[in-house]
């Protein structure tokens, strides 16, 4: 099952449009477009798509399908036809004791498709990992008394009194058979006297009966819908496996549908691999459309501290220092983790940077323009490549301290944690914020960093040798309105610092203050 990621018709125009949409004072500020407007202005042309589909048909592909936003063309073929079509060879090898298939040489396309096809995905079946730590306890265990239910985190992060998420639809990425996840959500809603949330499962690509991720998806669905008290609808974009081509297809479906305002995915892998196989550039383009439509993608930073997620989540610094993809994508809001201790009601006693929180500076992913006053490597991304610092924001993740989350896994009250908790929790809080602003906040990152920049303006420095001006972030920084600055802790290589740091980012959200401080097109009209 192969996915061909297509380039927009004018990449520069897309980038300029995103910048205009999120620059205060611009005529386009927070004027979001529709999928139809995307197709008319920015999508690959019908002629370009026809070139791609004709080539696949000529090479013997079947079940050829074109995504609604024209950014993805998928099809099926035998190994031999795939090798012939993309002038590569597929080989097998053992990875963590499992036989996997991958391409031995880079994929090639005809010169006639140069500038049309950005990446060929699906040439390997190496799955991304779910950055998750689980500590499951039997119902009635005294240890469970120490945890909090999702709704209690509204006390911790000061969300009480803000709007519920009832105007906002949210989405999560799932994999395999999720019928049990829906059943667990219904059971949890009944047990905790929570509203019954409408659920729509959207099957993307070939499906499977895998249930190995049940605890992960139980947590994602319960936390993202119970933290905001209720949401308009929960969408589950469901894939058969977590390989790169399926992940992109699921993300593309979320964007092309444009039915949910935000999505969370607790999935991760080494960013260099995503850069080499084209997943990174393809994801960036898809998320540019999301930003123009006012959508946000939250992703977990990983559970190996400074290390990337090629190995299993371990909850401590482990592996080669490297951020995790997709969390370090330019148009992703990367959510890191804290070690949180509260009282029984959820009032914060202390919150530290978690040793397992993924974070660092990418050598390949470019930093967004909204991070120039905070990212210590922003200037690098303007000259060569890399420079994206992560995470952007952080919430509770450590399952081994006094305050993990309590959810129902297969009707058993359980602890489930890791940054797989912090991402859907931020999704839930974002649903509150979006509903409070009539879904006009749009892509979250520029607005969050604008609050930081207000109290931490960088210093402009001109370098005559190369005739460029760079912005040097103020270090140490000050806590921004709407954030609790986390100043203690480390994830191995990176320490927590005042202001922005590569363990907890801007800090932990204060939802009530964020609700007052964040600007939308609606709040701008009222101010004028």
Short mmCIF file of C-alpha atoms in Angstrom, two decimals:
data_model
loop_
_atom_site.label_atom_id
_atom_site.label_comp_id
_atom_site.label_asym_id
_atom_site.label_seq_id
_atom_site.Cartn_x
_atom_site.Cartn_y
_atom_site.Cartn_z
CA UNK A 1 0.00 0.00 0.00
CA UNK A 2 1.90 3.03 -1.30
CA UNK A 3 1.27 6.74 -0.69
CA UNK A 4 2.63 9.43 -2.99
CA UNK A 5 2.79 12.84 -1.33
CA UNK A 6 2.26 15.65 -3.83
CA UNK A 7 3.60 19.19 -3.69
CA UNK A 8 1.23 22.19 -3.64
CA UNK A 9 1.14 24.18 -6.87
CA UNK A 10 3.06 27.11 -5.32
CA UNK A 11 4.93 26.31 -2.11
CA UNK A 12 6.02 29.92 -1.59
CA UNK A 13 2.43 31.17 -1.84
CA UNK A 14 1.32 28.64 0.78
CA UNK A 15 4.05 29.69 3.22
CA UNK A 16 3.24 33.37 2.68
CA UNK A 17 -0.47 32.71 3.25
CA UNK A 18 0.22 30.95 6.56
CA UNK A 19 2.37 33.86 7.73
CA UNK A 20 -0.31 36.39 6.80
CA UNK A 21 -2.99 34.34 8.57
CA UNK A 22 -1.04 34.43 11.84
CA UNK A 23 0.47 37.93 11.77
CA UNK A 24 -1.48 40.51 13.76
CA UNK A 25 -2.36 43.50 11.62
CA UNK A 26 -2.48 41.48 8.42
CA UNK A 27 -5.68 41.74 6.36
CA UNK A 28 -5.81 37.93 6.46
CA UNK A 29 -5.32 37.64 10.23
CA UNK A 30 -7.35 34.64 11.42
CA UNK A 31 -9.39 34.55 8.21
CA UNK A 32 -9.43 30.79 7.76
CA UNK A 33 -10.06 29.10 4.44
CA UNK A 34 -12.23 26.11 3.52
CA UNK A 35 -11.07 22.87 1.85
CA UNK A 36 -12.68 24.11 -1.37
CA UNK A 37 -10.63 27.30 -1.20
CA UNK A 38 -7.50 25.22 -0.59
CA UNK A 39 -8.17 23.21 -3.73
CA UNK A 40 -8.85 26.34 -5.77
CA UNK A 41 -5.79 28.31 -4.61
CA UNK A 42 -3.07 25.95 -3.45
CA UNK A 43 -3.72 22.25 -4.15
CA UNK A 44 -1.85 20.36 -6.90
CA UNK A 45 -3.61 20.92 -10.20
CA UNK A 46 -5.95 18.33 -11.66
CA UNK A 47 -3.44 17.85 -14.48
CA UNK A 48 -0.66 17.05 -12.01
CA UNK A 49 -2.83 14.54 -10.20
CA UNK A 50 -3.77 12.93 -13.52
CA UNK A 51 -0.07 12.53 -14.36
CA UNK A 52 0.50 10.66 -11.11
CA UNK A 53 -2.53 8.39 -11.37
CA UNK A 54 -1.74 7.59 -15.01
CA UNK A 55 1.78 6.58 -14.06
CA UNK A 56 0.54 4.28 -11.29
CA UNK A 57 -2.03 2.71 -13.62
CA UNK A 58 0.69 2.15 -16.22
CA UNK A 59 2.82 0.42 -13.57
CA UNK A 60 0.00 -1.95 -12.62
CA UNK A 61 -1.22 -0.36 -9.39
CA UNK A 62 -4.80 -1.02 -8.26
CA UNK A 63 -7.22 0.66 -5.83
CA UNK A 64 -5.79 4.06 -6.78
CA UNK A 65 -7.33 6.85 -4.73
CA UNK A 66 -6.84 10.63 -4.56
CA UNK A 67 -7.32 12.51 -1.28
CA UNK A 68 -9.86 15.32 -1.23
CA UNK A 69 -7.14 17.96 -0.87
CA UNK A 70 -5.10 16.36 -3.71
CA UNK A 71 -2.01 16.09 -1.53
CA UNK A 72 -2.01 12.30 -1.42
CA UNK A 73 -2.42 9.58 -4.03
CA UNK A 74 -2.53 6.00 -2.77
CA UNK A 75 -2.52 2.63 -4.49
CA UNK A 76 -1.68 -1.06 -4.09
CA UNK A 77 0.79 -3.19 -6.00
CA UNK A 78 2.93 -6.31 -5.69
CA UNK A 79 6.51 -6.00 -4.47
CA UNK A 80 7.91 -6.50 -7.96
CA UNK A 81 5.70 -3.78 -9.46
CA UNK A 82 6.62 -1.38 -6.65
CA UNK A 83 10.32 -2.03 -7.22
CA UNK A 84 9.92 -1.43 -10.95
CA UNK A 85 7.79 1.71 -10.53
CA UNK A 86 10.22 3.42 -8.16
CA UNK A 87 13.51 1.90 -9.33
CA UNK A 88 14.39 0.47 -5.94
CA UNK A 89 14.64 -2.93 -4.26
CA UNK A 90 12.81 -4.04 -1.14
CA UNK A 91 14.65 -6.16 1.42
CA UNK A 92 13.82 -7.74 4.76
CA UNK A 93 15.68 -7.57 8.06
CA UNK A 94 15.21 -7.99 11.79
CA UNK A 95 14.31 -4.89 13.84
CA UNK A 96 13.78 -5.54 17.54
CA UNK A 97 13.37 -9.23 16.73
CA UNK A 98 10.63 -8.68 14.14
CA UNK A 99 11.10 -9.20 10.40
CA UNK A 100 10.48 -5.93 8.59
CA UNK A 101 10.58 -4.86 4.96
CA UNK A 102 12.29 -1.69 3.73
CA UNK A 103 13.71 -0.20 0.56
CA UNK A 104 17.46 -0.71 0.06
CA UNK A 105 17.88 2.35 -2.17
CA UNK A 106 16.01 5.66 -2.46
CA UNK A 107 12.78 5.70 -4.45
CA UNK A 108 12.94 7.39 -7.86
CA UNK A 109 10.14 8.76 -10.02
CA UNK A 110 10.21 9.76 -13.71
CA UNK A 111 11.54 13.24 -14.49
CA UNK A 112 8.06 14.12 -15.74
CA UNK A 113 6.85 13.91 -12.13
CA UNK A 114 9.69 16.05 -10.77
CA UNK A 115 8.21 18.89 -8.75
CA UNK A 116 4.91 17.03 -8.49
CA UNK A 117 5.77 14.07 -6.21
CA UNK A 118 7.51 15.02 -2.95
CA UNK A 119 7.80 11.61 -1.34
CA UNK A 120 7.00 7.93 -1.83
CA UNK A 121 5.83 6.40 1.44
CA UNK A 122 4.93 2.83 2.33
CA UNK A 123 8.17 1.27 1.14
CA UNK A 124 8.79 0.00 4.67
CA UNK A 125 6.59 -1.50 7.36
CA UNK A 126 8.61 -0.23 10.32
CA UNK A 127 5.97 1.20 12.69
CA UNK A 128 6.30 4.37 14.71
CA UNK A 129 6.10 3.74 18.44
CA UNK A 130 3.39 4.81 20.84
CA UNK A 131 5.37 6.86 23.42
CA UNK A 132 3.54 5.45 26.39
CA UNK A 133 4.21 4.19 29.88
CA UNK A 134 1.48 2.17 31.55
CA UNK A 135 1.05 1.15 35.16
CA UNK A 136 -2.18 -0.81 35.42
CA UNK A 137 -3.59 -1.55 38.87
CA UNK A 138 -6.51 -3.74 39.84
CA UNK A 139 -9.69 -1.93 40.78
CA UNK A 140 -9.79 -1.16 44.50
CA UNK A 141 -6.01 -0.93 44.87
CA UNK A 142 -5.03 1.69 47.49
CA UNK A 143 -2.38 3.00 45.11
CA UNK A 144 -5.10 4.22 42.77
CA UNK A 145 -6.37 6.62 45.39
CA UNK A 146 -3.36 8.82 44.67
CA UNK A 147 -4.28 9.50 41.04
CA UNK A 148 -6.73 11.94 39.51
CA UNK A 149 -9.59 11.40 37.08
CA UNK A 150 -9.37 13.47 33.88
CA UNK A 151 -11.90 16.08 35.00
CA UNK A 152 -9.88 16.80 38.19
CA UNK A 153 -7.01 18.22 36.14
CA UNK A 154 -9.22 21.25 35.52
CA UNK A 155 -8.27 22.27 39.07
CA UNK A 156 -4.56 21.70 38.48
CA UNK A 157 -4.42 23.73 35.29
CA UNK A 158 -6.89 26.42 36.33
CA UNK A 159 -9.61 25.60 33.82
CA UNK A 160 -12.61 25.84 36.11
CA UNK A 161 -14.98 28.59 35.06
CA UNK A 162 -13.89 28.51 31.43
CA UNK A 163 -16.17 27.38 28.62
CA UNK A 164 -16.75 23.66 28.17
CA UNK A 165 -15.65 22.16 24.86
CA UNK A 166 -19.21 21.65 23.62
CA UNK A 167 -18.79 23.84 20.50
CA UNK A 168 -15.60 22.11 19.38
CA UNK A 169 -15.00 18.77 17.67
CA UNK A 170 -11.73 17.00 18.41
CA UNK A 171 -9.94 14.03 16.89
CA UNK A 172 -7.44 11.36 17.88
CA UNK A 173 -5.42 8.94 15.78
CA UNK A 174 -6.10 5.28 16.48
CA UNK A 175 -5.04 1.94 15.08
CA UNK A 176 -6.61 -1.50 14.71
CA UNK A 177 -9.90 -2.62 16.24
CA UNK A 178 -11.21 0.30 18.33
CA UNK A 179 -14.62 -1.14 19.19
CA UNK A 180 -13.29 -1.81 22.70
CA UNK A 181 -12.10 1.79 22.98
CA UNK A 182 -15.60 3.08 22.28
CA UNK A 183 -17.01 0.62 24.85
CA UNK A 184 -14.44 1.76 27.44
CA UNK A 185 -15.37 5.38 26.80
CA UNK A 186 -19.05 4.64 27.32
CA UNK A 187 -18.25 2.73 30.52
CA UNK A 188 -16.07 5.59 31.83
CA UNK A 189 -18.73 8.18 31.03
CA UNK A 190 -21.31 6.23 32.99
CA UNK A 191 -19.03 5.58 35.96
CA UNK A 192 -17.89 9.19 36.22
CA UNK A 193 -21.29 10.74 35.42
CA UNK A 194 -19.96 12.49 32.34
CA UNK A 195 -21.92 13.47 29.20
CA UNK A 196 -22.08 10.88 26.43
CA UNK A 197 -19.91 12.19 23.59
CA UNK A 198 -20.87 11.45 19.96
CA UNK A 199 -18.13 9.33 18.34
CA UNK A 200 -17.34 8.86 14.65
CA UNK A 201 -14.72 6.31 13.58
CA UNK A 202 -13.17 7.19 10.21
CA UNK A 203 -11.38 4.22 8.64
CA UNK A 204 -8.31 5.31 6.69
CA UNK A 205 -6.63 2.82 4.35
CA UNK A 206 -6.35 -0.94 4.95
CA UNK A 207 -7.65 -1.97 8.37
CA UNK A 208 -6.58 -4.61 10.91
CA UNK A 209 -7.91 -6.39 14.02
CA UNK A 210 -4.95 -5.33 16.21
CA UNK A 211 -5.89 -4.38 19.79
CA UNK A 212 -2.39 -3.90 21.24
CA UNK A 213 -2.91 -0.16 21.59
CA UNK A 214 -6.17 -0.39 23.53
CA UNK A 215 -4.87 1.22 26.74
CA UNK A 216 -3.36 4.09 24.76
CA UNK A 217 -6.54 4.84 22.84
CA UNK A 218 -8.72 4.39 25.95
CA UNK A 219 -6.67 7.12 27.59
CA UNK A 220 -6.70 9.38 24.52
CA UNK A 221 -10.48 9.21 24.13
CA UNK A 222 -11.35 9.59 27.81
CA UNK A 223 -8.88 12.38 28.62
CA UNK A 224 -9.54 14.47 25.51
CA UNK A 225 -13.32 14.45 26.05
CA UNK A 226 -13.57 14.52 29.87
CA UNK A 227 -11.06 17.31 30.53
CA UNK A 228 -13.25 19.78 28.61
CA UNK A 229 -16.37 18.23 30.26
CA UNK A 230 -17.87 17.62 26.83
CA UNK A 231 -16.99 18.12 23.18
CA UNK A 232 -19.20 18.49 20.14
CA UNK A 233 -17.92 15.23 18.63
CA UNK A 234 -14.92 12.91 18.87
CA UNK A 235 -13.46 11.65 15.60
CA UNK A 236 -11.17 8.62 15.55
CA UNK A 237 -9.03 8.51 12.42
CA UNK A 238 -8.30 4.82 12.40
CA UNK A 239 -5.45 3.08 10.59
CA UNK A 240 -4.48 -0.54 10.16
CA UNK A 241 -0.92 0.03 11.40
CA UNK A 242 1.37 2.86 12.46
CA UNK A 243 3.69 2.92 9.45
CA UNK A 244 4.65 6.27 7.94
CA UNK A 245 2.30 6.07 4.94
CA UNK A 246 -0.70 5.33 7.15
CA UNK A 247 0.16 8.10 9.59
CA UNK A 248 0.28 10.63 6.77
CA UNK A 249 -2.99 9.29 5.33
CA UNK A 250 -4.72 9.64 8.70
CA UNK A 251 -3.44 13.17 9.14
CA UNK A 252 -4.41 14.05 5.59
CA UNK A 253 -7.96 12.77 6.18
CA UNK A 254 -8.28 14.93 9.32
CA UNK A 255 -7.21 17.99 7.33
CA UNK A 256 -9.15 17.27 4.13
CA UNK A 257 -12.35 16.57 6.12
CA UNK A 258 -11.91 19.75 8.21
CA UNK A 259 -14.56 18.53 10.65
CA UNK A 260 -12.50 18.68 13.86
CA UNK A 261 -10.71 21.79 15.09
CA UNK A 262 -7.80 19.88 16.65
CA UNK A 263 -6.22 16.45 16.79
CA UNK A 264 -3.90 14.58 19.15
CA UNK A 265 -1.60 11.72 18.18
CA UNK A 266 0.56 9.86 20.69
CA UNK A 267 2.95 8.44 18.12
CA UNK A 268 6.67 9.02 17.64
CA UNK A 269 9.90 8.05 15.97
CA UNK A 270 13.35 9.45 15.20
CA UNK A 271 13.09 12.64 13.18
CA UNK A 272 16.09 11.86 10.95
CA UNK A 273 14.31 8.79 9.57
CA UNK A 274 11.19 10.87 8.86
CA UNK A 275 13.37 13.44 7.08
CA UNK A 276 15.10 10.80 4.94
CA UNK A 277 11.94 8.98 3.81
CA UNK A 278 10.01 12.18 3.03
CA UNK A 279 7.45 11.93 5.84
CA UNK A 280 8.59 15.22 7.35
CA UNK A 281 8.21 17.38 4.25
CA UNK A 282 4.90 15.74 3.33
CA UNK A 283 3.53 16.27 6.85
CA UNK A 284 4.62 19.91 6.87
CA UNK A 285 2.67 20.62 3.67
CA UNK A 286 -0.46 18.88 4.95
CA UNK A 287 -0.26 20.85 8.18
CA UNK A 288 0.15 24.12 6.31
CA UNK A 289 -3.32 23.47 4.94
CA UNK A 290 -4.48 22.68 8.49
CA UNK A 291 -3.09 26.01 9.73
CA UNK A 292 -4.84 27.90 6.93
CA UNK A 293 -8.10 26.15 7.89
CA UNK A 294 -7.61 26.99 11.58
CA UNK A 295 -6.76 23.46 12.77
CA UNK A 296 -4.15 22.32 15.32
CA UNK A 297 -2.20 19.07 15.61
CA UNK A 298 -0.92 18.19 19.11
CA UNK A 299 1.70 15.43 19.38
CA UNK A 300 3.57 13.73 22.22
CA UNK A 301 7.23 14.64 22.64
CA UNK A 302 8.22 11.09 23.62
CA UNK A 303 9.14 9.22 26.79
CA UNK A 304 12.91 8.70 26.42
CA UNK A 305 14.08 12.12 27.54
CA UNK A 306 16.73 13.47 25.18
CA UNK A 307 16.58 10.26 23.09
CA UNK A 308 14.39 9.54 20.08
CA UNK A 309 11.59 6.97 20.04
CA UNK A 310 13.16 4.21 17.95
CA UNK A 311 13.19 1.99 21.03
CA UNK A 312 10.40 1.29 23.50
CA UNK A 313 9.35 4.07 25.89
CA UNK A 314 11.36 3.77 29.09
CA UNK A 315 10.53 6.95 31.03
CA UNK A 316 14.15 8.07 31.48
CA UNK A 317 16.81 9.56 29.17
CA UNK A 318 17.74 6.78 26.75
CA UNK A 319 19.04 6.52 23.20
CA UNK A 320 20.75 8.85 20.76
CA UNK A 321 19.93 12.52 21.49
CA UNK A 322 17.34 13.45 18.90
CA UNK A 323 13.81 14.89 18.98
CA UNK A 324 10.83 12.80 18.00
CA UNK A 325 8.79 13.09 14.80
CA UNK A 326 6.03 14.12 14.22
CA UNK A 327 6.27 16.20 17.39
CA UNK A 328 9.12 18.31 16.04
CA UNK A 329 7.37 19.16 12.78
CA UNK A 330 7.29 22.86 11.99
CA UNK A 331 3.48 23.06 12.10
CA UNK A 332 2.95 20.72 15.07
CA UNK A 333 2.35 21.72 18.69
CA UNK A 334 4.76 19.45 20.56
CA UNK A 335 3.55 18.53 24.07
CA UNK A 336 6.14 17.48 26.64
CA UNK A 337 5.75 16.03 30.11
CA UNK A 338 6.04 17.04 33.75
CA UNK A 339 6.26 15.25 37.07
CA UNK A 340 3.21 16.55 38.88
CA UNK A 341 2.22 16.21 42.54
CA UNK A 342 -1.20 17.44 43.69
CA UNK A 343 -3.50 16.97 46.62
CA UNK A 344 -6.58 14.75 46.36
CA UNK A 345 -8.63 17.57 44.79
CA UNK A 346 -6.08 18.29 42.07
CA UNK A 347 -4.49 21.43 43.56
CA UNK A 348 -0.86 21.64 42.43
CA UNK A 349 1.73 21.05 45.16
CA UNK A 350 4.74 20.94 42.86
CA UNK A 351 5.46 20.36 39.18
CA UNK A 352 8.89 19.54 37.75
CA UNK A 353 10.27 18.74 34.36
CA UNK A 354 9.92 14.97 33.81
CA UNK A 355 13.12 12.99 33.15
CA UNK A 356 11.29 11.12 30.38
CA UNK A 357 10.01 14.21 28.57
CA UNK A 358 11.25 14.25 24.98
CA UNK A 359 12.92 17.44 23.89
CA UNK A 360 15.88 19.01 22.14
CA UNK A 361 16.82 20.79 18.93
CA UNK A 362 16.28 19.08 15.59
CA UNK A 363 19.07 18.92 13.03
CA UNK A 364 16.60 18.68 10.15
CA UNK A 365 13.24 20.22 11.08
CA UNK A 366 12.88 23.97 10.53
CA UNK A 367 11.58 26.33 13.21
CA UNK A 368 8.36 28.27 12.66
CA UNK A 369 8.57 32.07 12.35
CA UNK A 370 6.59 32.44 15.58
CA UNK A 371 9.50 30.94 17.62
CA UNK A 372 12.24 33.42 16.75
CA UNK A 373 12.19 35.08 20.20
CA UNK A 374 12.37 31.76 22.08
CA UNK A 375 14.24 29.19 19.96
CA UNK A 376 18.01 29.35 20.59
CA UNK A 377 18.65 27.74 17.19
CA UNK A 378 16.11 29.72 15.16
CA UNK A 379 18.80 31.55 13.19
CA UNK A 380 20.22 28.20 12.06
CA UNK A 381 16.93 27.25 10.43
CA UNK A 382 17.00 30.46 8.40
CA UNK A 383 20.45 29.73 6.98
CA UNK A 384 20.64 25.97 6.45
CA UNK A 385 18.28 23.45 8.01
CA UNK A 386 17.25 22.27 11.44
CA UNK A 387 16.83 24.51 14.45
CA UNK A 388 13.36 23.46 15.59
CA UNK A 389 13.36 23.37 19.40
CA UNK A 390 10.82 21.18 21.22
CA UNK A 391 8.60 20.81 23.17
CA UNK A 392 6.26 23.80 22.93
CA UNK A 393 4.24 23.24 26.10
CA UNK A 394 3.99 20.54 28.79
CA UNK A 395 1.53 18.89 31.16
CA UNK A 396 1.42 15.93 33.55
CA UNK A 397 3.05 12.78 32.17
CA UNK A 398 5.05 10.92 34.85
CA UNK A 399 3.03 7.82 35.88
CA UNK A 400 5.39 6.97 38.73
CA UNK A 401 4.82 9.98 40.99
CA UNK A 402 1.82 10.80 43.17
CA UNK A 403 -0.52 12.10 40.47
CA UNK A 404 -0.95 9.96 37.36
CA UNK A 405 -4.30 9.87 35.54
CA UNK A 406 -6.99 7.29 36.24
CA UNK A 407 -8.84 5.90 33.23
CA UNK A 408 -10.81 2.76 32.46
CA UNK A 409 -8.97 0.19 30.38
CA UNK A 410 -11.29 -2.67 29.48
CA UNK A 411 -13.52 -1.67 32.42
CA UNK A 412 -10.58 -1.78 34.85
CA UNK A 413 -9.58 1.37 36.70
CA UNK A 414 -5.98 1.95 35.68
CA UNK A 415 -3.01 4.29 35.60
CA UNK A 416 -1.86 5.17 32.11
CA UNK A 417 0.77 7.85 31.59
CA UNK A 418 3.70 9.22 29.63
CA UNK A 419 3.56 12.12 27.19
CA UNK A 420 0.71 10.14 25.66
CA UNK A 421 -1.27 11.65 28.54
CA UNK A 422 -0.08 15.23 28.16
CA UNK A 423 -1.00 15.51 24.46
CA UNK A 424 -4.70 14.52 24.67
CA UNK A 425 -4.98 16.55 27.88
CA UNK A 426 -3.83 19.65 26.00
CA UNK A 427 -6.29 18.73 23.25
CA UNK A 428 -9.05 18.76 25.86
CA UNK A 429 -8.01 22.15 27.22
CA UNK A 430 -7.73 23.51 23.69
CA UNK A 431 -11.34 22.43 23.09
CA UNK A 432 -12.32 24.61 26.05
CA UNK A 433 -10.36 27.55 24.67
CA UNK A 434 -11.67 27.15 21.12
CA UNK A 435 -15.25 26.87 22.32
CA UNK A 436 -14.77 30.01 24.40
CA UNK A 437 -13.67 31.83 21.23
CA UNK A 438 -16.23 30.30 18.85
CA UNK A 439 -13.54 28.17 17.17
CA UNK A 440 -11.64 31.22 15.91
CA UNK A 441 -8.26 30.69 17.59
CA UNK A 442 -6.88 28.59 14.76
CA UNK A 443 -3.43 26.96 14.79
CA UNK A 444 -2.36 27.16 18.43
CA UNK A 445 1.41 27.68 18.23
CA UNK A 446 1.61 31.31 16.95
CA UNK A 447 -0.83 32.51 19.59
CA UNK A 448 0.94 30.71 22.43
CA UNK A 449 4.37 32.02 21.42
CA UNK A 450 3.02 35.55 20.93
CA UNK A 451 2.24 35.62 24.66
CA UNK A 452 5.81 34.60 25.43
CA UNK A 453 7.24 37.16 23.02
CA UNK A 454 5.32 39.99 24.72
CA UNK A 455 7.46 39.62 27.85
CA UNK A 456 10.56 38.13 26.20
CA UNK A 457 11.38 40.20 23.09
CA UNK A 458 14.52 38.94 21.42
CA UNK A 459 17.47 41.15 20.52
CA UNK A 460 18.16 41.78 16.83
CA UNK A 461 21.78 41.29 15.79
CA UNK A 462 23.09 42.03 12.29
CA UNK A 463 25.91 39.89 10.91
CA UNK A 464 27.68 41.92 8.20
CA UNK A 465 29.62 38.92 6.89
CA UNK A 466 26.47 37.27 5.57
CA UNK A 467 24.23 40.37 5.53
CA UNK A 468 21.47 38.91 7.66
CA UNK A 469 19.77 39.95 10.86
CA UNK A 470 19.01 37.33 13.48
CA UNK A 471 17.03 37.51 16.70
CA UNK A 472 18.81 36.32 19.83
CA UNK A 473 16.35 35.05 22.47
CA UNK A 474 16.52 36.56 25.94
CA UNK A 475 17.99 33.96 28.32
CA UNK A 476 16.91 33.43 30.99
CA UNK A 477 13.37 34.27 30.00
CA UNK A 478 10.32 35.35 31.96
CA UNK A 479 7.14 33.39 32.51
CA UNK A 480 4.53 34.36 29.93
CA UNK A 481 0.93 35.17 30.85
CA UNK A 482 -1.07 31.97 30.64
CA UNK A 483 1.81 29.67 31.62
CA UNK A 484 3.27 28.24 34.79
CA UNK A 485 7.01 28.29 34.25
CA UNK A 486 8.63 24.94 35.13
CA UNK A 487 12.17 25.73 36.30
CA UNK A 488 13.37 22.51 37.94
CA UNK A 489 14.22 19.19 36.31
CA UNK A 490 16.06 17.76 33.32
CA UNK A 491 15.53 15.22 30.56
CA UNK A 492 19.21 14.25 30.49
CA UNK A 493 20.95 16.58 28.06
CA UNK A 494 18.64 19.57 28.59
CA UNK A 495 17.87 21.34 31.89
CA UNK A 496 14.76 23.22 32.89
CA UNK A 497 15.41 26.97 32.84
CA UNK A 498 13.40 30.15 33.47
CA UNK A 499 11.45 30.95 30.32
CA UNK A 500 11.65 28.58 27.37
CA UNK A 501 13.57 25.30 27.71
CA UNK A 502 13.87 21.98 25.85
CA UNK A 503 12.23 19.94 28.64
CA UNK A 504 8.88 21.69 29.17
CA UNK A 505 8.87 24.39 26.48
CA UNK A 506 6.90 27.50 27.43
CA UNK A 507 5.66 25.74 30.57
CA UNK A 508 2.34 24.33 31.77
CA UNK A 509 -0.92 26.02 30.71
CA UNK A 510 -3.02 28.23 32.96
CA UNK A 511 -6.24 27.77 31.01
CA UNK A 512 -8.24 30.55 32.64
CA UNK A 513 -5.53 33.12 31.90
CA UNK A 514 -4.97 31.79 28.38
CA UNK A 515 -8.68 32.18 27.74
CA UNK A 516 -8.35 35.90 28.49
CA UNK A 517 -5.04 36.47 26.73
CA UNK A 518 -5.34 34.54 23.46
CA UNK A 519 -6.41 36.60 20.47
CA UNK A 520 -8.83 35.48 17.79
CA UNK A 521 -10.49 37.35 14.93
CA UNK A 522 -13.53 37.66 17.16
CA UNK A 523 -11.62 39.22 20.07
CA UNK A 524 -9.88 41.58 17.64
CA UNK A 525 -13.26 42.81 16.35
CA UNK A 526 -14.42 43.47 19.90
CA UNK A 527 -11.22 45.40 20.71
CA UNK A 528 -11.58 47.56 17.63
#
